[in-house]
PDB file of C-alpha atoms in Angstrom:
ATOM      1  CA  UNK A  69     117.052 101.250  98.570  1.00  0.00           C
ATOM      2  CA  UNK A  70     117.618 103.940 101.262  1.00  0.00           C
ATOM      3  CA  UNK A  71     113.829 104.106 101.839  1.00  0.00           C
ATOM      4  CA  UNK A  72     113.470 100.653 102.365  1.00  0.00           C
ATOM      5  CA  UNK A  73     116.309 100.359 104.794  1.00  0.00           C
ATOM      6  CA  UNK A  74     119.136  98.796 102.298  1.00  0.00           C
ATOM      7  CA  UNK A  75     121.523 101.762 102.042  1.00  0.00           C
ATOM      8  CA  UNK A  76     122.714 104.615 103.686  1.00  0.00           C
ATOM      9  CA  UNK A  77     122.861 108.521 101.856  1.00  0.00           C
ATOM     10  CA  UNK A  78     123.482 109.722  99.168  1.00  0.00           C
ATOM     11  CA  UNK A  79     125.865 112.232 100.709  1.00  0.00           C
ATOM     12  CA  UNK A  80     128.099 114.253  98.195  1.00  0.00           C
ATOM     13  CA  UNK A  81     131.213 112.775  97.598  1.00  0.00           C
ATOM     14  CA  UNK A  82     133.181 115.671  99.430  1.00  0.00           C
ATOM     15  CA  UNK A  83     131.864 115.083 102.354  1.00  0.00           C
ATOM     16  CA  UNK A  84     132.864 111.430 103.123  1.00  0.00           C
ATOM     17  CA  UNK A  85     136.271 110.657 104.461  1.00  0.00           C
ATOM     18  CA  UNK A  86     137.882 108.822 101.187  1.00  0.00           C
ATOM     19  CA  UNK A  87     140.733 107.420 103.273  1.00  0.00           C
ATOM     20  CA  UNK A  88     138.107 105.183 105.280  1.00  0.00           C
ATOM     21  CA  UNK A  89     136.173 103.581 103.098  1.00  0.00           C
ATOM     22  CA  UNK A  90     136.914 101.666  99.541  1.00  0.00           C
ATOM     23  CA  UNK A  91     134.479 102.971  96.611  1.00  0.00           C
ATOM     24  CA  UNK A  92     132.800 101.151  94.204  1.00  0.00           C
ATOM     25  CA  UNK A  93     131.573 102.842  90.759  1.00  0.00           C
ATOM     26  CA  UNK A  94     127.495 102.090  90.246  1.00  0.00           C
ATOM     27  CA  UNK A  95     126.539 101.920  86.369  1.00  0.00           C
ATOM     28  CA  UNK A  96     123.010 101.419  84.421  1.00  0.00           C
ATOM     29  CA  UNK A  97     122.361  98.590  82.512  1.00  0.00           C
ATOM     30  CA  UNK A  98     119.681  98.620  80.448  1.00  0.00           C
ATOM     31  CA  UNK A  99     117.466  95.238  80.179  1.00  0.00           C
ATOM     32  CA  UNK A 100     114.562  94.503  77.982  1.00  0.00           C
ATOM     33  CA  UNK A 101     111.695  92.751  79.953  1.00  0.00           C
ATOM     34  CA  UNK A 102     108.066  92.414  78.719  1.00  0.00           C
ATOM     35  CA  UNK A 103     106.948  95.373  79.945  1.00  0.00           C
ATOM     36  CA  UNK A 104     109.617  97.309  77.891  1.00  0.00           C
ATOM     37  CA  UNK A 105     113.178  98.313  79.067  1.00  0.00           C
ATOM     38  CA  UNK A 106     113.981  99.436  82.697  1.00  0.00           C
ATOM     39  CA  UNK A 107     117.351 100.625  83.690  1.00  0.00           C
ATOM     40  CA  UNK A 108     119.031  98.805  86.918  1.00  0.00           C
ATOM     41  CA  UNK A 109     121.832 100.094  89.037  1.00  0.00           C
ATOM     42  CA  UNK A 110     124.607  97.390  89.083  1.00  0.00           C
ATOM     43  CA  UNK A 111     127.779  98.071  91.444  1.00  0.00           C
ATOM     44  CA  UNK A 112     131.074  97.325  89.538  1.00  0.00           C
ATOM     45  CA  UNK A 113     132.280  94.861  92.370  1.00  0.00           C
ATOM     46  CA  UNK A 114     135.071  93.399  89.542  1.00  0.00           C
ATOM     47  CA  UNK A 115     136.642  96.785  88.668  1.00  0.00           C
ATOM     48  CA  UNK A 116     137.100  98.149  92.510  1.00  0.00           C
ATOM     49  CA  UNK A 117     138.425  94.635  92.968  1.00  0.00           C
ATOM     50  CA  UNK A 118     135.732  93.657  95.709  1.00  0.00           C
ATOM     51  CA  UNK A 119     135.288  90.329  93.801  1.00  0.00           C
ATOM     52  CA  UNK A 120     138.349  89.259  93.865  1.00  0.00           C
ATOM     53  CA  UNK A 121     138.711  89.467  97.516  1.00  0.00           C
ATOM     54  CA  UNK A 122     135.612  87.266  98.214  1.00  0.00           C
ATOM     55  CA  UNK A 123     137.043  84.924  95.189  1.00  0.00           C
ATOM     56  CA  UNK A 124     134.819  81.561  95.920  1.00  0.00           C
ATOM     57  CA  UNK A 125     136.473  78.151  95.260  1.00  0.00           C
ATOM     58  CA  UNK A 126     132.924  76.326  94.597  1.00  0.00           C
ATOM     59  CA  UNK A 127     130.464  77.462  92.307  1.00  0.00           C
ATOM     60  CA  UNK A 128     126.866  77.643  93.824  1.00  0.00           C
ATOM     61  CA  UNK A 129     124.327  74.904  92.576  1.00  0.00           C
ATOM     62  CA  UNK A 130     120.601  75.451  91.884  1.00  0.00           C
ATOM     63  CA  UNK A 131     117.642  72.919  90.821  1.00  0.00           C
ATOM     64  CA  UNK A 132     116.654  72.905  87.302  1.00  0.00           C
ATOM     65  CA  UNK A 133     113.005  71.977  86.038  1.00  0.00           C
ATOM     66  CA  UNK A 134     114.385  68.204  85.501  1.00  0.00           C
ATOM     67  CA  UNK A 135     113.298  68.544  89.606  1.00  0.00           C
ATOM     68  CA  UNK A 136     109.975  69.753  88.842  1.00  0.00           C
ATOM     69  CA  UNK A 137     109.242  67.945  86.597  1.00  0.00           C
ATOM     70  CA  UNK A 138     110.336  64.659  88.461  1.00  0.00           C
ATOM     71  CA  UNK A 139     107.895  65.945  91.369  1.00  0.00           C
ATOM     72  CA  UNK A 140     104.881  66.088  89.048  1.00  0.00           C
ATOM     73  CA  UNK A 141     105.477  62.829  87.564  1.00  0.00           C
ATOM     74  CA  UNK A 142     105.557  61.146  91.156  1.00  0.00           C
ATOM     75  CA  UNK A 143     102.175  62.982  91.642  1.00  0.00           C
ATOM     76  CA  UNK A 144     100.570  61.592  88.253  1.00  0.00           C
ATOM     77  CA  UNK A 145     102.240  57.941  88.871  1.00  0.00           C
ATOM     78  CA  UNK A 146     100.157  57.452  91.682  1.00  0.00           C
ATOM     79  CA  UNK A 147      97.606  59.082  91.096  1.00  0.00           C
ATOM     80  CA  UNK A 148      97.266  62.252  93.589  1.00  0.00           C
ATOM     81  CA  UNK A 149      95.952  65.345  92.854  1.00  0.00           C
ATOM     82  CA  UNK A 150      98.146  68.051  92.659  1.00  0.00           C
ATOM     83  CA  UNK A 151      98.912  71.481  92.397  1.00  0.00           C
ATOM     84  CA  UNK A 152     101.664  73.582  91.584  1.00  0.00           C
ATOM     85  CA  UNK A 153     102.889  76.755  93.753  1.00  0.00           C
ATOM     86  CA  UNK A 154     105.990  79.033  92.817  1.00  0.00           C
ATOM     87  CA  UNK A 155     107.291  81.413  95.390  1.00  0.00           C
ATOM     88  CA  UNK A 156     109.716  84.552  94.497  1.00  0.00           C
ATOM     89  CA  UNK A 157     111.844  86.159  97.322  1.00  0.00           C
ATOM     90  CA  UNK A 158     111.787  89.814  96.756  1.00  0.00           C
ATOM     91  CA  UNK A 159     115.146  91.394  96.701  1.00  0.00           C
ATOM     92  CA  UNK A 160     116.461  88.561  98.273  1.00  0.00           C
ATOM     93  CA  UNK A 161     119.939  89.819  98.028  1.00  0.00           C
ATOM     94  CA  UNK A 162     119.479  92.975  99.601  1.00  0.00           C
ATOM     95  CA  UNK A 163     117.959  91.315 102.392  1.00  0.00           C
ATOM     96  CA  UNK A 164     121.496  89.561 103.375  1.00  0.00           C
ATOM     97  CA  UNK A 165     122.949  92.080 105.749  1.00  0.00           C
ATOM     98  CA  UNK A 166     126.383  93.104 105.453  1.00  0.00           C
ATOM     99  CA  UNK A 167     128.455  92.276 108.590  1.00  0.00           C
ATOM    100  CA  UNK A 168     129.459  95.620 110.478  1.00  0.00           C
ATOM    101  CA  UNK A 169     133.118  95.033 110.005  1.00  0.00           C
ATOM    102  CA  UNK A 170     133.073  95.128 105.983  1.00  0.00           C
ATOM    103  CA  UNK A 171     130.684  98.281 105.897  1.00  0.00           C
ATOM    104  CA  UNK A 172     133.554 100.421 104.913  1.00  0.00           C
ATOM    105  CA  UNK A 173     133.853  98.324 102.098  1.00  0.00           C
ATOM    106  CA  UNK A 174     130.589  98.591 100.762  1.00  0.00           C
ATOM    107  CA  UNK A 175     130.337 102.161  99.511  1.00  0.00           C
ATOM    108  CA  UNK A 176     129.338 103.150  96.194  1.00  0.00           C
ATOM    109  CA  UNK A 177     130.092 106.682  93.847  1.00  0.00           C
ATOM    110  CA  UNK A 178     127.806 107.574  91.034  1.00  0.00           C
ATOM    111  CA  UNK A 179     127.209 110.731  89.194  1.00  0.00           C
ATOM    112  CA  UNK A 180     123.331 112.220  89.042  1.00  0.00           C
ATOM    113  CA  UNK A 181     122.513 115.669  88.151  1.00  0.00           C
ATOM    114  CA  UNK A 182     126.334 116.978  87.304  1.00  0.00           C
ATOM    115  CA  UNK A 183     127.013 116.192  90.939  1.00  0.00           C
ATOM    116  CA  UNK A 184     129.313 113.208  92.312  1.00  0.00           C
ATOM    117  CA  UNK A 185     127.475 110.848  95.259  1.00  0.00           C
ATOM    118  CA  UNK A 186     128.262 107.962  97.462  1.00  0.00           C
ATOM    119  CA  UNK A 187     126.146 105.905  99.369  1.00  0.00           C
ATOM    120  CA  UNK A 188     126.744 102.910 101.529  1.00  0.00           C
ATOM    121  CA  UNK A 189     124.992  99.515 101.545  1.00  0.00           C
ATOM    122  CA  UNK A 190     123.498  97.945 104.366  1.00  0.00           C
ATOM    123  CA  UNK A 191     122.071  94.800 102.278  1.00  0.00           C
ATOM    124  CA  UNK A 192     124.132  92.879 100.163  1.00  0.00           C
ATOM    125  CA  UNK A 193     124.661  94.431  96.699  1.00  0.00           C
ATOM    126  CA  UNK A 194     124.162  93.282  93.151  1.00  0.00           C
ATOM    127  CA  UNK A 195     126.945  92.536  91.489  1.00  0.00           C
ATOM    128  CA  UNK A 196     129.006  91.240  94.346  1.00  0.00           C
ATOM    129  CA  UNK A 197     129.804  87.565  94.109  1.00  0.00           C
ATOM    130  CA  UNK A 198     129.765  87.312  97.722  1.00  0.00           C
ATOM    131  CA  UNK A 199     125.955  88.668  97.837  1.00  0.00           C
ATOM    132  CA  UNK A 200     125.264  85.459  95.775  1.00  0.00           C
ATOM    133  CA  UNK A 201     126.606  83.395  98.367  1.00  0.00           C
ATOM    134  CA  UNK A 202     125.521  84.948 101.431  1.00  0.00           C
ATOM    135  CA  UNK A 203     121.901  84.548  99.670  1.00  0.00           C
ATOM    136  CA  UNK A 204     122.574  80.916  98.740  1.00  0.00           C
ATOM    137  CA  UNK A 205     123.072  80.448 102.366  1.00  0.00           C
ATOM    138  CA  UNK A 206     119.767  81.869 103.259  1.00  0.00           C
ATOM    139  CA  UNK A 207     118.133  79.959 100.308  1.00  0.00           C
ATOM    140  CA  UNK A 208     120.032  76.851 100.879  1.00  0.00           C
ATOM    141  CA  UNK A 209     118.120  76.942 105.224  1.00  0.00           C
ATOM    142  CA  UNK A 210     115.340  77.769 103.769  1.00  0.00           C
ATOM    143  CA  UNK A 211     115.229  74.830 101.332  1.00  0.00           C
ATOM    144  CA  UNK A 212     116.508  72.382 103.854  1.00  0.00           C
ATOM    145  CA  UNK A 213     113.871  73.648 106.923  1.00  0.00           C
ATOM    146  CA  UNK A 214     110.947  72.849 104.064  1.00  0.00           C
ATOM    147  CA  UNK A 215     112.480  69.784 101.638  1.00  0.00           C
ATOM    148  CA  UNK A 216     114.121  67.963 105.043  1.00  0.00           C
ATOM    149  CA  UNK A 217     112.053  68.895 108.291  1.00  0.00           C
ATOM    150  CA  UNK A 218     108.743  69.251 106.593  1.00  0.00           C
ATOM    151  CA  UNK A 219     109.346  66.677 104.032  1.00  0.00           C
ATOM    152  CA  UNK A 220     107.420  68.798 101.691  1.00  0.00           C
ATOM    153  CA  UNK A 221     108.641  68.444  97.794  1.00  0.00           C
ATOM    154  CA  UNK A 222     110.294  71.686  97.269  1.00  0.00           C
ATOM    155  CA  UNK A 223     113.458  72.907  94.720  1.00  0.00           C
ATOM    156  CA  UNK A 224     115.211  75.882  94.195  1.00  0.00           C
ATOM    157  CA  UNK A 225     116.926  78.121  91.338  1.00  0.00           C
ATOM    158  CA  UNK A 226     118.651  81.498  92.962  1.00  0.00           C
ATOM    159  CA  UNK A 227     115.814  83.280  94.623  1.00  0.00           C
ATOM    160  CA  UNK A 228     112.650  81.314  92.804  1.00  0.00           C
ATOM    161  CA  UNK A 229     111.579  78.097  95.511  1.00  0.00           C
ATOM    162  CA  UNK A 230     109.256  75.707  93.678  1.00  0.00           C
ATOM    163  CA  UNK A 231     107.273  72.694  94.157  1.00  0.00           C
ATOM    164  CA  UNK A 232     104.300  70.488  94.080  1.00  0.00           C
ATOM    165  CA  UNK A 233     101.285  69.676  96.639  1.00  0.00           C
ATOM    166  CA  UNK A 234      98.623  67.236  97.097  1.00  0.00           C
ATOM    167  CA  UNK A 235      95.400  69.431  96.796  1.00  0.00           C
ATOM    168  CA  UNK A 236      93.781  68.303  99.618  1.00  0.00           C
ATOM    169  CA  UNK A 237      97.000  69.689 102.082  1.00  0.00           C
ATOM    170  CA  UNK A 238      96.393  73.168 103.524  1.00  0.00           C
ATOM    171  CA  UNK A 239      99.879  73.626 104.450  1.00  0.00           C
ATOM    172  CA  UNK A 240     101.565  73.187 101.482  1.00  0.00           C
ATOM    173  CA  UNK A 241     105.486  73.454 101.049  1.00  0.00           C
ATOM    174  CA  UNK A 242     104.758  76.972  99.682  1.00  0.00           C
ATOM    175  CA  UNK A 243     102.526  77.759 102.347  1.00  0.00           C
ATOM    176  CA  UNK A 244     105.192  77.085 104.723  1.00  0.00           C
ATOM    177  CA  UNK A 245     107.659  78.989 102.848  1.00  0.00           C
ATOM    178  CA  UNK A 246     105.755  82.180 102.952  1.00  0.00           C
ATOM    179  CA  UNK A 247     105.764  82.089 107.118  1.00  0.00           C
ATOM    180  CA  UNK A 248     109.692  80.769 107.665  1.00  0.00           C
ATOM    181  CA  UNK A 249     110.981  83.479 104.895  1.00  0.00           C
ATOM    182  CA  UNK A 250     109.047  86.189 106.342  1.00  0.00           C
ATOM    183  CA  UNK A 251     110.160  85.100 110.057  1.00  0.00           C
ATOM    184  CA  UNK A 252     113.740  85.447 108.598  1.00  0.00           C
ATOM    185  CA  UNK A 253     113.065  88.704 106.991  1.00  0.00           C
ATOM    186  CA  UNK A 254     113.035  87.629 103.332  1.00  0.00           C
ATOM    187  CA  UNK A 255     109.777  88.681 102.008  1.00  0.00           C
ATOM    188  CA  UNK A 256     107.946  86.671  98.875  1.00  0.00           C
ATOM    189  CA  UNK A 257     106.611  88.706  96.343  1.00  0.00           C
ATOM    190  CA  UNK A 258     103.304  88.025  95.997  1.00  0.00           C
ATOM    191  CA  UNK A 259     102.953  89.497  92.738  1.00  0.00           C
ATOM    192  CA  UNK A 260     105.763  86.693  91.901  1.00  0.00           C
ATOM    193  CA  UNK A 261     104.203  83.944  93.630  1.00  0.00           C
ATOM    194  CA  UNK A 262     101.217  81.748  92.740  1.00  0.00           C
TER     195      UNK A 262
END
């Protein structure tokens, strides 16, 4: 994260003024994906009480593949050839910037090697409800500037955009993704994406 511009450090944890800034305790969880398990660094944003100052009163909404599928079927009904294109944003959350005010709030302490380190985050975190927000906003534009003003079929679950397209368009709703994200700084993965 720090060599890709999302955090600041590590420093050692003496060295940080603890009276300016609120710490909050990074932990491993292990996940099993196909390639085997891989350990990601999740930022207890519930225990140093982060989360419960950036309590939502909504819950976020996201498309299902009842959309999808409800594209493809208006495709075969009348009769138009059609592809389908999937786009991933990678790291979309750490690509929401934290706003300068609350960067003394976004530090993190974790132990490596027997020694104690903090760091501070630039991008949004994971495991902050408030980074899922702050990307549904992004994703949310983003959705709008392709569904709405290109009237391209598009629909969205968290950071996956999906969608159909006549084959004979070049610029597809996916196609039009890829430029607007990356405009926006939110890159696809194209290892993701198809």
């Amino acid at each position: 994260d720090v060599d890709e511009g999302f955090m600041n450090g590590p420093y050692p944890l003496e060295e940080v003024d603890l009276d300016a800034i609120s710490l909050t305790r990074r932990i491993p969880v292990r996940e099993l994906r196909s390639k085997g398990w891989r350990t990601r660094p999740v930022d207890h944003c519930t225990e140093s009480m982060l989360n419960d100052a950036t309590r939502p009163c909504d819950r976020v909404q996201h498309d299902t593949v009842n959309v999808l599928v409800g594209m493809i079927l208006t495709m075969f009904s009348t009769a138009i050839p059609a592809a389908l294109w999937k786009r991933d944003i990678s790291k979309a959350f750490r690509r929401c910037p934290i706003r300068a005010e609350h960067l003394d709030l976004a530090w993190i302490v974790f132990i490596a090697n027997g020694c104690r380190w903090v760091a501070q985050h630039l991008g949004m975190p994971f495991g902050a409800t408030s980074s899922v927000y702050a990307w549904h906003r992004v994703g949310n534009l983003l959705t709008w500037l392709i569904l709405v003003e290109a009237k391209a079929p598009l629909a969205r679950y968290v950071d996956d955009f999906f969608g159909v397209a006549r084959t004979d368009i070049q610029w597809t709703g996916g196609r039009l993704l890829d430029i607007l994200a990356q405009c926006l700084g939110f890159l696809p993965d194209p290892a993701k994406s198809n």
